[in-house]
């Protein structure tokens, strides 16, 4: 199927309230333009350099989401334009984003990335770490950041029950946090598991290969 057909196929499966982040990492600007022309405005990238290059070449009304691990020394390159950083996985990075956002006189939206997968994953906060950061945020420690939700990735497996269990854990945490502040975004689900994620309460999904086709290398 073409990119256009893929895009419509995915959009048709998403309920009205579910936001689509089109994950364009490794795909060229021309492919992003195609999807942009179909009306898509939210795109996700996982590497800072690739993101800044694409940002400079593409229409300025794109809302860029960073979905990959971010190093503190790279925050400055995206702080001026990034819409949402979905991959906040430490206090250190949150502090740095807050600092750089202040320089640009902005409030940057972030999601706390929580480790929900059973498999050993490198990045993500434990539930307790996420709670602690959220508590600090609610106290006003990070004035140039707005924590608008949570993000998680399920284990890479065909076991739907396992995936469902992991997504439900994050949904429970999301509901828990929501008692202290209304959170907008529960970001779970990728090309292979977004229907399960939506059943479990996701209102934002990050879909790459099902729109743009397979990537040349795993990332
Ligand atoms: C690459 C990536 C996606 C999209 O994955 P697909 O399987 O291509 O849909 C979603 N979320 C994160 C964090 C990613 O790195």
Short mmCIF file of C-alpha atoms and ligand atoms in Angstrom, two decimals:
data_model
loop_
_atom_site.label_atom_id
_atom_site.label_comp_id
_atom_site.label_asym_id
_atom_site.label_seq_id
_atom_site.Cartn_x
_atom_site.Cartn_y
_atom_site.Cartn_z
CA UNK A 1 0.00 0.00 0.00
CA UNK A 2 1.08 3.58 -0.58
CA UNK A 3 1.83 5.99 2.25
CA UNK A 4 -1.50 7.69 1.55
CA UNK A 5 -3.43 4.43 1.76
CA UNK A 6 -1.57 3.44 4.91
CA UNK A 7 -2.33 6.78 6.51
CA UNK A 8 -6.05 6.60 5.80
CA UNK A 9 -6.12 2.98 6.92
CA UNK A 10 -4.66 3.94 10.30
CA UNK A 11 -6.76 7.07 10.71
CA UNK A 12 -9.91 5.04 10.05
CA UNK A 13 -9.09 2.80 12.98
CA UNK A 14 -8.65 5.65 15.45
CA UNK A 15 -11.59 6.89 17.49
CA UNK A 16 -12.17 10.65 17.40
CA UNK A 17 -10.54 11.25 20.80
CA UNK A 18 -7.27 9.49 19.94
CA UNK A 19 -4.38 11.64 18.75
CA UNK A 20 -2.05 10.26 16.10
CA UNK A 21 1.67 10.95 16.32
CA UNK A 22 3.12 9.95 12.94
CA UNK A 23 6.57 8.55 13.71
CA UNK A 24 8.75 9.64 10.80
CA UNK A 25 12.20 8.66 12.11
CA UNK A 26 14.57 7.45 9.36
CA UNK A 27 12.09 8.50 6.65
CA UNK A 28 12.86 11.37 4.28
CA UNK A 29 11.33 14.83 4.28
CA UNK A 30 9.48 13.94 1.08
CA UNK A 31 7.57 11.17 2.86
CA UNK A 32 6.69 13.50 5.72
CA UNK A 33 5.44 16.10 3.23
CA UNK A 34 3.14 13.51 1.71
CA UNK A 35 1.54 12.83 5.06
CA UNK A 36 1.49 16.52 5.93
CA UNK A 37 -0.47 17.18 2.74
CA UNK A 38 -3.10 14.71 3.94
CA UNK A 39 -3.64 16.91 6.97
CA UNK A 40 -1.35 15.35 9.56
CA UNK A 41 0.41 17.93 11.77
CA UNK A 42 1.93 15.90 14.63
CA UNK A 43 5.14 14.04 13.86
CA UNK A 44 7.48 12.11 16.13
CA UNK A 45 11.23 11.69 15.87
CA UNK A 46 13.68 9.95 18.16
CA UNK A 47 16.99 11.65 17.37
CA UNK A 48 17.80 15.30 17.96
CA UNK A 49 19.95 15.89 14.91
CA UNK A 50 17.48 14.31 12.52
CA UNK A 51 14.67 16.23 14.17
CA UNK A 52 16.37 19.64 13.89
CA UNK A 53 17.23 19.05 10.24
CA UNK A 54 13.68 18.04 9.37
CA UNK A 55 12.27 20.90 11.42
CA UNK A 56 14.23 23.43 9.38
CA UNK A 57 13.14 21.95 6.06
CA UNK A 58 9.44 21.37 6.72
CA UNK A 59 6.43 23.66 7.36
CA UNK A 60 6.62 25.52 10.64
CA UNK A 61 3.14 24.54 11.79
CA UNK A 62 4.21 20.93 12.38
CA UNK A 63 4.03 19.97 16.04
CA UNK A 64 7.16 17.94 16.67
CA UNK A 65 7.28 15.33 19.41
CA UNK A 66 10.51 13.84 20.61
CA UNK A 67 9.94 10.18 21.45
CA UNK A 68 13.50 8.93 21.97
CA UNK A 69 15.99 9.19 24.81
CA UNK A 70 17.31 12.72 25.17
CA UNK A 71 20.78 13.68 26.40
CA UNK A 72 21.09 16.81 28.52
CA UNK A 73 23.65 18.43 26.22
CA UNK A 74 21.18 18.26 23.30
CA UNK A 75 18.15 19.87 24.87
CA UNK A 76 19.30 23.31 23.72
CA UNK A 77 18.93 22.35 20.06
CA UNK A 78 15.22 21.65 20.32
CA UNK A 79 14.04 23.85 23.20
CA UNK A 80 13.05 26.69 20.90
CA UNK A 81 10.55 24.75 18.83
CA UNK A 82 9.70 21.34 20.27
CA UNK A 83 6.00 20.85 21.04
CA UNK A 84 6.21 17.86 23.35
CA UNK A 85 9.03 15.75 24.76
CA UNK A 86 7.47 12.34 25.36
CA UNK A 87 10.60 10.65 26.62
CA UNK A 88 11.42 12.28 29.96
CA UNK A 89 13.17 9.52 31.88
CA UNK A 90 15.16 11.27 34.62
CA UNK A 91 15.11 14.22 36.96
CA UNK A 92 18.29 15.47 35.37
CA UNK A 93 16.70 15.78 31.94
CA UNK A 94 13.59 17.39 33.35
CA UNK A 95 15.71 20.06 35.05
CA UNK A 96 17.62 20.72 31.85
CA UNK A 97 14.44 21.03 29.77
CA UNK A 98 13.06 23.44 32.34
CA UNK A 99 16.24 25.53 32.17
CA UNK A 100 16.37 25.68 28.37
CA UNK A 101 12.64 26.35 28.09
CA UNK A 102 13.07 29.34 30.40
CA UNK A 103 15.77 30.77 28.10
CA UNK A 104 13.24 30.70 25.28
CA UNK A 105 10.49 32.03 27.47
CA UNK A 106 8.47 28.90 26.76
CA UNK A 107 6.61 26.24 28.66
CA UNK A 108 7.46 22.89 27.10
CA UNK A 109 4.98 20.04 27.35
CA UNK A 110 6.47 16.77 28.52
CA UNK A 111 5.32 13.25 29.19
CA UNK A 112 6.97 11.11 31.81
CA UNK A 113 8.18 7.89 30.20
CA UNK A 114 7.42 5.03 32.53
CA UNK A 115 9.01 1.62 32.28
CA UNK A 116 6.12 -0.81 31.92
CA UNK A 117 7.70 -3.58 29.88
CA UNK A 118 8.69 -6.78 31.59
CA UNK A 119 11.70 -7.11 29.31
CA UNK A 120 14.83 -5.24 30.29
CA UNK A 121 14.56 -1.81 28.73
CA UNK A 122 17.22 0.82 29.01
CA UNK A 123 15.08 3.90 29.46
CA UNK A 124 12.10 4.90 31.52
CA UNK A 125 11.19 5.83 35.06
CA UNK A 126 9.94 3.40 37.66
CA UNK A 127 6.47 4.21 38.95
CA UNK A 128 7.98 5.54 42.16
CA UNK A 129 10.41 7.80 40.31
CA UNK A 130 7.57 9.11 38.15
CA UNK A 131 5.49 9.81 41.27
CA UNK A 132 8.36 11.72 42.85
CA UNK A 133 8.96 13.88 39.76
CA UNK A 134 5.26 14.57 39.43
CA UNK A 135 5.13 15.59 43.10
CA UNK A 136 7.99 18.05 42.59
CA UNK A 137 6.32 19.41 39.49
CA UNK A 138 3.05 19.97 41.36
CA UNK A 139 5.00 21.88 44.02
CA UNK A 140 6.15 24.30 41.31
CA UNK A 141 9.75 23.15 41.00
CA UNK A 142 9.70 23.23 37.18
CA UNK A 143 7.85 26.40 36.12
CA UNK A 144 8.81 26.15 32.44
CA UNK A 145 7.55 22.62 32.05
CA UNK A 146 4.06 21.25 31.85
CA UNK A 147 3.73 17.56 32.56
CA UNK A 148 0.74 16.74 30.39
CA UNK A 149 0.77 12.97 30.61
CA UNK A 150 2.54 9.64 30.58
CA UNK A 151 4.19 7.54 27.89
CA UNK A 152 5.02 3.85 27.88
CA UNK A 153 6.15 1.04 25.62
CA UNK A 154 4.99 -2.52 26.08
CA UNK A 155 7.20 -5.57 25.82
CA UNK A 156 8.02 -6.59 22.25
CA UNK A 157 6.00 -9.81 22.15
CA UNK A 158 3.05 -11.49 20.43
CA UNK A 159 1.52 -12.22 23.81
CA UNK A 160 -1.47 -9.87 23.77
CA UNK A 161 -2.34 -10.63 27.39
CA UNK A 162 1.11 -9.52 28.47
CA UNK A 163 0.86 -6.31 26.45
CA UNK A 164 -2.60 -5.62 27.83
CA UNK A 165 -1.40 -6.09 31.39
CA UNK A 166 1.44 -3.61 30.88
CA UNK A 167 -0.80 -1.00 29.28
CA UNK A 168 -3.36 -1.39 32.07
CA UNK A 169 -0.65 -0.76 34.64
CA UNK A 170 0.15 2.55 33.00
CA UNK A 171 -3.52 3.45 32.72
CA UNK A 172 -3.90 2.84 36.46
CA UNK A 173 -0.96 5.14 37.18
CA UNK A 174 -2.38 7.74 34.80
CA UNK A 175 -5.74 7.71 36.60
CA UNK A 176 -3.92 7.97 39.89
CA UNK A 177 -1.92 11.04 38.78
CA UNK A 178 -5.06 12.54 37.27
CA UNK A 179 -6.54 12.94 40.73
CA UNK A 180 -3.96 15.66 41.43
CA UNK A 181 -3.94 17.32 38.01
CA UNK A 182 -6.03 16.74 34.92
CA UNK A 183 -3.66 15.04 32.47
CA UNK A 184 -4.32 15.27 28.75
CA UNK A 185 -2.23 12.55 27.25
CA UNK A 186 -1.76 8.84 27.77
CA UNK A 187 0.66 7.86 25.01
CA UNK A 188 0.77 4.11 24.43
CA UNK A 189 0.69 1.94 21.35
CA UNK A 190 2.74 1.64 18.18
CA UNK A 191 2.08 0.04 14.78
CA UNK A 192 1.70 -3.48 16.15
CA UNK A 193 -0.14 -2.85 19.38
CA UNK A 194 -2.09 0.42 19.12
CA UNK A 195 -5.55 -1.24 19.01
CA UNK A 196 -4.83 -2.93 22.35
CA UNK A 197 -3.45 0.33 23.73
CA UNK A 198 -6.64 2.18 22.80
CA UNK A 199 -8.74 -0.51 24.48
CA UNK A 200 -6.63 0.07 27.57
CA UNK A 201 -7.22 3.81 27.55
CA UNK A 202 -4.54 5.36 25.33
CA UNK A 203 -5.62 8.67 23.82
CA UNK A 204 -2.43 9.16 21.84
CA UNK A 205 -0.66 6.56 19.69
CA UNK A 206 2.76 6.64 18.05
CA UNK A 207 2.60 4.95 14.67
CA UNK A 208 5.58 4.71 12.33
CA UNK A 209 6.05 1.70 10.08
CA UNK A 210 2.32 1.13 9.53
CA UNK A 211 2.25 4.53 7.82
CA UNK A 212 5.70 5.01 6.31
CA UNK A 213 6.67 1.38 5.73
CA UNK A 214 9.49 -0.58 7.30
CA UNK A 215 12.58 1.27 8.39
CA UNK A 216 15.95 0.21 6.99
CA UNK A 217 17.39 -0.32 10.41
CA UNK A 218 15.89 -1.04 13.78
CA UNK A 219 15.71 2.02 16.00
C1 LIG B 1 9.92 3.94 16.57
C2 LIG B 1 9.00 4.22 17.71
C3 LIG B 1 7.60 4.13 17.55
C4 LIG B 1 6.94 3.70 16.26
O1 LIG B 1 7.18 2.35 16.03
P1 LIG B 1 6.45 1.56 14.83
O2 LIG B 1 6.52 0.15 15.25
O3 LIG B 1 7.24 1.86 13.62
O4 LIG B 1 5.07 2.08 14.75
C5 LIG B 1 6.82 4.47 18.63
N1 LIG B 1 7.34 4.86 19.80
C6 LIG B 1 8.67 4.95 20.00
C7 LIG B 1 9.18 5.39 21.32
C8 LIG B 1 9.54 4.63 18.96
O5 LIG B 1 10.87 4.72 19.16
#
